[in-house]
Coordinates of C-alpha atoms and ligand atoms in Angstrom, one line a residue:
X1 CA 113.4 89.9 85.3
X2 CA 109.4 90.7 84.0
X3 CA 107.0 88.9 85.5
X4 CA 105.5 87.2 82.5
X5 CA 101.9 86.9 84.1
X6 CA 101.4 90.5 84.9
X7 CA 102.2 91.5 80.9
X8 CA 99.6 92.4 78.6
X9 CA 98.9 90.5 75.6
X10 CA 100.3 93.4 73.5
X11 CA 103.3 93.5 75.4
X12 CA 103.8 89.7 75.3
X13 CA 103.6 90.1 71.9
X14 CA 106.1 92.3 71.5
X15 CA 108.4 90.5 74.3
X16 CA 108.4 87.4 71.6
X17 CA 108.8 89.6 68.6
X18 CA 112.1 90.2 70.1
X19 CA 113.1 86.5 71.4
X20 CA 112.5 85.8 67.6
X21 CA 109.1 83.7 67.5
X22 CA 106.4 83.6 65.5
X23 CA 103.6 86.0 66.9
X24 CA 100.7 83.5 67.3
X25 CA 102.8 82.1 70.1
X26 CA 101.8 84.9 72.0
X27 CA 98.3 84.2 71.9
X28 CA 98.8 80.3 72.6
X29 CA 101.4 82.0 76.1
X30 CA 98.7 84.1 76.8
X31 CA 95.9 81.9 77.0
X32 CA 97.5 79.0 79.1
X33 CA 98.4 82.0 81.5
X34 CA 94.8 84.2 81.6
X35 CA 92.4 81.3 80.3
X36 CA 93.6 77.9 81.9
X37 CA 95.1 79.8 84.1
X38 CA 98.5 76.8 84.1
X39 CA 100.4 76.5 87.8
X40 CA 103.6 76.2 85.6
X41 CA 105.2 77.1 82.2
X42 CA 106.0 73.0 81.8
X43 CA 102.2 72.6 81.2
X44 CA 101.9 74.6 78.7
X45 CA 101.0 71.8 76.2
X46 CA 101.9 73.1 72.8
X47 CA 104.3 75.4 73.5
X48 CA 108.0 73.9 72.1
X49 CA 110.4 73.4 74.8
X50 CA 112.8 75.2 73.8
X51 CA 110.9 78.6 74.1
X52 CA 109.1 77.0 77.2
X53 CA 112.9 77.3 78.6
X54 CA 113.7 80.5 77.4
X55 CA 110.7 81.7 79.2
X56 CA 111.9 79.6 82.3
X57 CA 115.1 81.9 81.9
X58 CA 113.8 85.4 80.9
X59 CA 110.7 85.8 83.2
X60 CA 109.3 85.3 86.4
X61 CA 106.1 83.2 86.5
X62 CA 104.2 83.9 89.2
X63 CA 102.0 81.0 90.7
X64 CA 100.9 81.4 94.6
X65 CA 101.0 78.8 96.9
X66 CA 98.3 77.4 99.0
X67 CA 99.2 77.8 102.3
X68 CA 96.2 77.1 104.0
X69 CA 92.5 76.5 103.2
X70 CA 89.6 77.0 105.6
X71 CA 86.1 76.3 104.7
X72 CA 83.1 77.5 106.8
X73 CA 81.2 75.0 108.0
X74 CA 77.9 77.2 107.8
X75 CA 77.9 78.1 104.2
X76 CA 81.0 76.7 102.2
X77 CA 82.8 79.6 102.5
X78 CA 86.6 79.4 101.8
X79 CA 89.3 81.3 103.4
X80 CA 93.0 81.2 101.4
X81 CA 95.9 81.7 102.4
X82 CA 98.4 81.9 100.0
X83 CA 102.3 82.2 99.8
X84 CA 103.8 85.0 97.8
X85 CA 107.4 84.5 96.2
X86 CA 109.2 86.5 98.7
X87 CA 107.6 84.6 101.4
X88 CA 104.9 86.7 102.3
X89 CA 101.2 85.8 102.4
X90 CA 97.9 87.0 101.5
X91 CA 94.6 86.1 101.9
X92 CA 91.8 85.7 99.6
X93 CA 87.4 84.5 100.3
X94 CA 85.6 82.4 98.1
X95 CA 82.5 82.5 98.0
X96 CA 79.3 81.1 96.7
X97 CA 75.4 83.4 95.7
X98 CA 72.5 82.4 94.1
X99 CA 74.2 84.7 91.2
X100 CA 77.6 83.0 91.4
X101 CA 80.6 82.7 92.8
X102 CA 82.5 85.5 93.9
X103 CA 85.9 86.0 95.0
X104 CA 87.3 88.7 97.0
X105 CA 91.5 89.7 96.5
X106 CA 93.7 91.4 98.7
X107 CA 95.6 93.9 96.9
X108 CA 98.1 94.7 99.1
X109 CA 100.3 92.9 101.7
X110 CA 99.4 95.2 104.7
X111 CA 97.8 98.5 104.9
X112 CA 99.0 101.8 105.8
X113 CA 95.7 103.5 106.1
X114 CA 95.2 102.8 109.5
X115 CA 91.3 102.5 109.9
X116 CA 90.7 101.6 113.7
X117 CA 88.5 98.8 113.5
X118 CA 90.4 96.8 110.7
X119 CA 92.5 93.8 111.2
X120 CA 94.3 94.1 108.2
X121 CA 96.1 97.7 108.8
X122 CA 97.3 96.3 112.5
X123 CA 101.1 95.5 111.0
X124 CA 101.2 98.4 108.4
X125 CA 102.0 98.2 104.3
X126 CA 104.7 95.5 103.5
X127 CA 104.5 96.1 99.6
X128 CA 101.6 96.2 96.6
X129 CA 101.1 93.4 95.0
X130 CA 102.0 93.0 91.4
X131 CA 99.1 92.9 88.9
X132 CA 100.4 88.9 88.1
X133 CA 99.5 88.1 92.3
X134 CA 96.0 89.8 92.5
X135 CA 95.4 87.5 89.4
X136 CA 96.3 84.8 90.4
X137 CA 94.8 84.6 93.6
X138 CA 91.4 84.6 91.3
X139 CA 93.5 81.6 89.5
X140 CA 94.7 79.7 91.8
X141 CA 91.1 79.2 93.9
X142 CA 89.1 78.9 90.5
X143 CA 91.7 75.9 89.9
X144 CA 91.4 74.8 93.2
X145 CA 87.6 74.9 93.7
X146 CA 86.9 73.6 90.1
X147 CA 84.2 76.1 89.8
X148 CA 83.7 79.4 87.7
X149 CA 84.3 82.8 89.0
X150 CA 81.8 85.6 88.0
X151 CA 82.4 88.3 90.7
X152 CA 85.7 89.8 92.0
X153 CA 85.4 92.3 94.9
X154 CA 88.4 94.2 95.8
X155 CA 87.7 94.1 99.5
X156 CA 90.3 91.8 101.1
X157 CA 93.5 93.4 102.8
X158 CA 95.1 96.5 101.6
X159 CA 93.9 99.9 99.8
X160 CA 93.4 99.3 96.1
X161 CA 93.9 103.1 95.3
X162 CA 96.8 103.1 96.9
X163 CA 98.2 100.3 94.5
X164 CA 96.8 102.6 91.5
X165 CA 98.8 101.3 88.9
X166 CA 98.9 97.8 89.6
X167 CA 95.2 97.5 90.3
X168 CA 94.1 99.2 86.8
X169 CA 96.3 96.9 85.1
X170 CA 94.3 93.8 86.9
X171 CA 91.3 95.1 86.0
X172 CA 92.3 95.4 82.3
X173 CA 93.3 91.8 82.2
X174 CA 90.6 90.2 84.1
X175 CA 87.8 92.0 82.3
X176 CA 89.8 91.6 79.1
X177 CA 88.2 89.2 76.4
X178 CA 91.4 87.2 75.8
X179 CA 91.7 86.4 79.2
X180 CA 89.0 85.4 81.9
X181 CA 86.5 87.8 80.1
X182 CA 84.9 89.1 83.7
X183 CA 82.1 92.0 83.2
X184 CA 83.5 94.9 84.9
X185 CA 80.2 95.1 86.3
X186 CA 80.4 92.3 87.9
X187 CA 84.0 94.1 89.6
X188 CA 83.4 95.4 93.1
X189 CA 86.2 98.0 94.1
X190 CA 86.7 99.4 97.7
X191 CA 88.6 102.3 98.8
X192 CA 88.5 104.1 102.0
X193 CA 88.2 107.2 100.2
X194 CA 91.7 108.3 98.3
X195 CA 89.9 111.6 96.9
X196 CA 92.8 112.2 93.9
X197 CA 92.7 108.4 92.7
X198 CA 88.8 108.7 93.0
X199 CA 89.1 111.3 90.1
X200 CA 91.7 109.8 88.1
X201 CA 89.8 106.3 88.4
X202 CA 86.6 108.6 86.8
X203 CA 88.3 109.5 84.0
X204 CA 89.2 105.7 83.1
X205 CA 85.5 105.2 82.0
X206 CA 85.5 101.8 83.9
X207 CA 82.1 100.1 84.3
X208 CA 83.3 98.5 87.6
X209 CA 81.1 99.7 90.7
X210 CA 83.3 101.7 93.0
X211 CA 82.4 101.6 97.1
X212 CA 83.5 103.9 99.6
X213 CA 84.0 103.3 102.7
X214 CA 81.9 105.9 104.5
X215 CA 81.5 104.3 108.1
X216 CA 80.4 108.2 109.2
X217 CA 78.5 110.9 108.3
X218 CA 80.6 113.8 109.8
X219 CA 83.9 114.5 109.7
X220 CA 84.8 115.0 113.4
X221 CA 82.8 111.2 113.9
X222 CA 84.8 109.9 110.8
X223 CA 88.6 111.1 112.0
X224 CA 87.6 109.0 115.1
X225 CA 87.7 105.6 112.7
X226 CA 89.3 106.3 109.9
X227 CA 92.7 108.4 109.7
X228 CA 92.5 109.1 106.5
X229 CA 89.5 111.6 107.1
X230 CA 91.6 114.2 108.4
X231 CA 93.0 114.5 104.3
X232 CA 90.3 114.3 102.3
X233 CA 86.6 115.6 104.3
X234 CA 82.9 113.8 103.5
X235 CA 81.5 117.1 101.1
X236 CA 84.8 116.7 98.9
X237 CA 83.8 112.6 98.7
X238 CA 80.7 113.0 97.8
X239 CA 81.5 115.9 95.1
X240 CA 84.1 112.9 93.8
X241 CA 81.8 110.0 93.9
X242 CA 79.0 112.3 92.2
X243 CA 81.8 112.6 89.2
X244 CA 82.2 109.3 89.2
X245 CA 79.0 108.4 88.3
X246 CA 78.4 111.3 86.1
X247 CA 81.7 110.2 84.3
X248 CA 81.2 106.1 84.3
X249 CA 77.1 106.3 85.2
X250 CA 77.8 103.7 87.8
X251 CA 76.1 104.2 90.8
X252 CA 78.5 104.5 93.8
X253 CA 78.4 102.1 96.6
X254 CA 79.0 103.6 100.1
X255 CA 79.9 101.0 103.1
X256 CA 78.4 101.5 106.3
X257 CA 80.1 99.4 109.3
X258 CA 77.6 99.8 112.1
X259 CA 79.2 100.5 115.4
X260 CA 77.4 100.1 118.9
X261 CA 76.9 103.7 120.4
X262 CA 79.8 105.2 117.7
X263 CA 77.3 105.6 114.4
X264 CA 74.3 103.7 114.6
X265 CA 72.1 106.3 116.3
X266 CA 68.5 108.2 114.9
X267 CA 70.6 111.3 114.0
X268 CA 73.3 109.1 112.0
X269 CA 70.9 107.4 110.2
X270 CA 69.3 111.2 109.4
X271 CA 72.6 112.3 108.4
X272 CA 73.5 109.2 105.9
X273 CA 70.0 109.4 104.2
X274 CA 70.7 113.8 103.5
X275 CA 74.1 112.9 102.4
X276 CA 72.6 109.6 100.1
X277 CA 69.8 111.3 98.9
X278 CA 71.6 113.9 96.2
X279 CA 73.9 110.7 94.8
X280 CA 72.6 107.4 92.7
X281 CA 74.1 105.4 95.2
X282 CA 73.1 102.0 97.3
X283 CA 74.3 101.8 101.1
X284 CA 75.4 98.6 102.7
X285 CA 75.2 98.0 106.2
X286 CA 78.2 96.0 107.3
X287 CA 77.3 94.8 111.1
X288 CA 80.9 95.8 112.4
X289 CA 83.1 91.9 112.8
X290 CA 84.8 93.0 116.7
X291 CA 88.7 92.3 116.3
X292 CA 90.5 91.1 119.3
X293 CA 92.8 94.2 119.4
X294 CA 90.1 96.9 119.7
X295 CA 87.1 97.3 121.6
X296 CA 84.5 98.2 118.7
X297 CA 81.3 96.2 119.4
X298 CA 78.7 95.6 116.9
X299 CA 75.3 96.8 117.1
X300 CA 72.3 95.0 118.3
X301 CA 70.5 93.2 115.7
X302 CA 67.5 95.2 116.5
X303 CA 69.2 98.3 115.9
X304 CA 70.5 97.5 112.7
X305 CA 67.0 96.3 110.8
X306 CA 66.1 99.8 112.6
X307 CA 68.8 102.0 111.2
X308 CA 67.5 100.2 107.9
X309 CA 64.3 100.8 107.9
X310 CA 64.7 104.3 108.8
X311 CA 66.9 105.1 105.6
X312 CA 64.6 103.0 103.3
X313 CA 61.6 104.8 104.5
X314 CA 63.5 107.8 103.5
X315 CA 63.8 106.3 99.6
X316 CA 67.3 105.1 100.0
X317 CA 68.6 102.2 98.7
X318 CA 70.1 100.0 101.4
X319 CA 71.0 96.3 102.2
X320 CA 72.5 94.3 105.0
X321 CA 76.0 92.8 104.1
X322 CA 75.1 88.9 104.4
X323 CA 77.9 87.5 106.5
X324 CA 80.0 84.6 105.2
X325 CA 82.2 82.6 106.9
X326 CA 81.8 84.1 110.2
X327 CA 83.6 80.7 111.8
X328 CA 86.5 81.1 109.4
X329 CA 87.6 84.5 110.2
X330 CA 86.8 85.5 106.5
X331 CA 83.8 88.5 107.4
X332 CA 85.0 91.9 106.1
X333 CA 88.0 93.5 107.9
X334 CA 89.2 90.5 109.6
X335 CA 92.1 89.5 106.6
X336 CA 95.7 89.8 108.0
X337 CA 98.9 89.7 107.3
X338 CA 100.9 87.4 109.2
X339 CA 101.0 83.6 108.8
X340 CA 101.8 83.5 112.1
X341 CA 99.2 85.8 113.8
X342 CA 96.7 83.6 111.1
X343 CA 97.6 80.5 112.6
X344 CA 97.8 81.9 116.3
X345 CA 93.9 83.0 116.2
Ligands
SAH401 N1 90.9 99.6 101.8 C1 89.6 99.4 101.2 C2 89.3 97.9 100.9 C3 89.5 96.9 102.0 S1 88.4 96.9 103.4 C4 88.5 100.1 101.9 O1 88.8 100.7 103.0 O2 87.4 100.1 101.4 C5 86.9 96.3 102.8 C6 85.7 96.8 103.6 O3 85.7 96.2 104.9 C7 85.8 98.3 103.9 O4 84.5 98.9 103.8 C8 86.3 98.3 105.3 O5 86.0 99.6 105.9 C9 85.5 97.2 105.9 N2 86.0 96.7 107.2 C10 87.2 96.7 107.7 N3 87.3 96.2 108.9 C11 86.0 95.8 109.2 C12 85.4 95.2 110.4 N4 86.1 94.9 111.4 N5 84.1 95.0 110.3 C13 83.3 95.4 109.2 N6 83.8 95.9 108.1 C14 85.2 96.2 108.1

């Protein structure tokens, strides 16, 4: 069966062309799916029952479950946990800025690229989730919440470039005007570097900002973190992320998890700013959040305004990730996939 959320409006329209209907039913379908974002075909208010059952009948509707909701006591941050149809979960942050609110999606259940100091890649890839389920994850915490969504980071578990198709599909809808009508510059994407989708995702023309996890500034250091360094090496990213923003002129965002002793030293921070300086890029410094299974500590508060300072005085652009819901378990790279290991933290 199609999964009626994850269609297109062009496609829905063609899908009811065929059932027989009149076509502006597909713009009423549409709407109640991408723009009140409904938990169930029954509530689609003018839609005739009849074709409200034939939709029962031809399609899957796709409406995630709240599992589980943690908010941080610190700064309203919420953590989701959602049921997927087949029983698996996924989890989602909500959270609020001074410019908005902004939720970050998972976009796969797992991970198969293995980085060392994620909690997310522990249990490996499960499946991609279909276009309808990183939707609706935006749809089911703006109904939840009440409140409007401006800001959609791909950052939560899984590699979005490793979902290729799926994930352009999302971004389509979301940004589109007949659904929630999010600026794609307002659309955060994060990949750990998958150099061929990097080029293909170029040649879209999106004006989402792409980040790339970096985390280190040589190979040799890189492999050590992240096993997807021995593939693709650091001069062949940049050449990539220098295309994108040639091709989209979005400047790149490169992620910089700073790891006691590992990369936080004077000659890293040297080596970032030569390898910043050629690209229109900003850095953020994630302070590494320590998972239970590895010993990666984070740096010293000190050394982190340091390793700052030293790349600003060097004309780089460069911020310090601002941690939400550190008492939640919803900082970066701390997502995982098991309901059970969830509940057993
Ligand atoms: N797979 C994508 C997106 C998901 S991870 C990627 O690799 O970019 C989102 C960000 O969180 C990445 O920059 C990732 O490297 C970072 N991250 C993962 N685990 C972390 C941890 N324990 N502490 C800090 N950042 C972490």
């Amino acid at each position: 069966m199609k999964d009626l959320k994850s269609l297109t409006l062009t496609e829905l329209t063609n899908e009811l062309e065929l059932m027989g209907e009149p076509k502006f039913r597909a713009g009423q379908i549409y709407s109640w799916l991408h723009v009140h974002m409904v938990r169930s075909i029954d509530e689609m208010g003018n839609i005739p029952l009849k074709l409200k059952e034939k939709l029962k009948e031809n399609y899957e509707f796709t409406s995630l479950k709240v599992a589980r909701m943690q908010e941080s006591s610190i700064d309203s941050t919420r953590k989701y946990l959602f049921e997927l149809e087949d029983g698996n979960f996924v989890e989602s942050v909500f959270m609020k800025y001074k410019h908005g609110n902004s939720v970050c999606i998972s976009s796969q259940v797992g991970c198969r690229m293995g980085c060392k100091f994620c909690a997310s890649t522990l249990d490996g890839l499960e499946r991609n989730l279909k276009p309808s389920e990183m939707l609706d994850q935006i749809y089911a915490i703006s109904k939840d919440t009440g409140e409007r969504v401006s800001n959609i980071v791909v950052m939560g578990t899984g590699e979005p470039l490793d979902n290729y198709d799926n994930l352009l599909r999302f971004l389509d809808m979301i940004s589109n005007k007949d659904g929630l009508n999010i600026s794609q510059r307002n659309i955060t994407v994060s990949t750990c570097g998958l150099l061929p989708k990097i080029i293909e995702l170029s040649k879209e023309k999106l004006q989402i900002t792409l980040a790339l996890s970096l985390h280190a500034t040589t190979d040799e250091k890189r492999k050590n973190l992240m096993p997807i360094a021995n593939t693709y090496a650091i001069e062949d990213l940049m050449e990539a992320c220098s295309e994108y923003f040639n091709s989209t002129g979005r400047r790149i965002s490169f992620e910089y998890a700073l790891v006691k002793g590992v990369n936080d030293t004077d000659e890293d921070a040297r080596e970032l700013t030569s390898l910043a300086r050629p690209l229109n890029c900003h850095i953020n410094l994630i302070p590494v959040n320590p998972i239970k299974e590895r010993d990666f500590k984070r740096s010293s508060r000190d050394a982190i305004v340091a390793f700052k300072n030293k790349l600003e005085k060097n004309g780089i652009n460069v911020t310090i990730r601002r941690e939400l819901g550190a008492d939640i378990d919803g900082a970066c790279g701390q997502l995982r996939r098991r309901h059970a290991s969830t509940c057993a933290d």
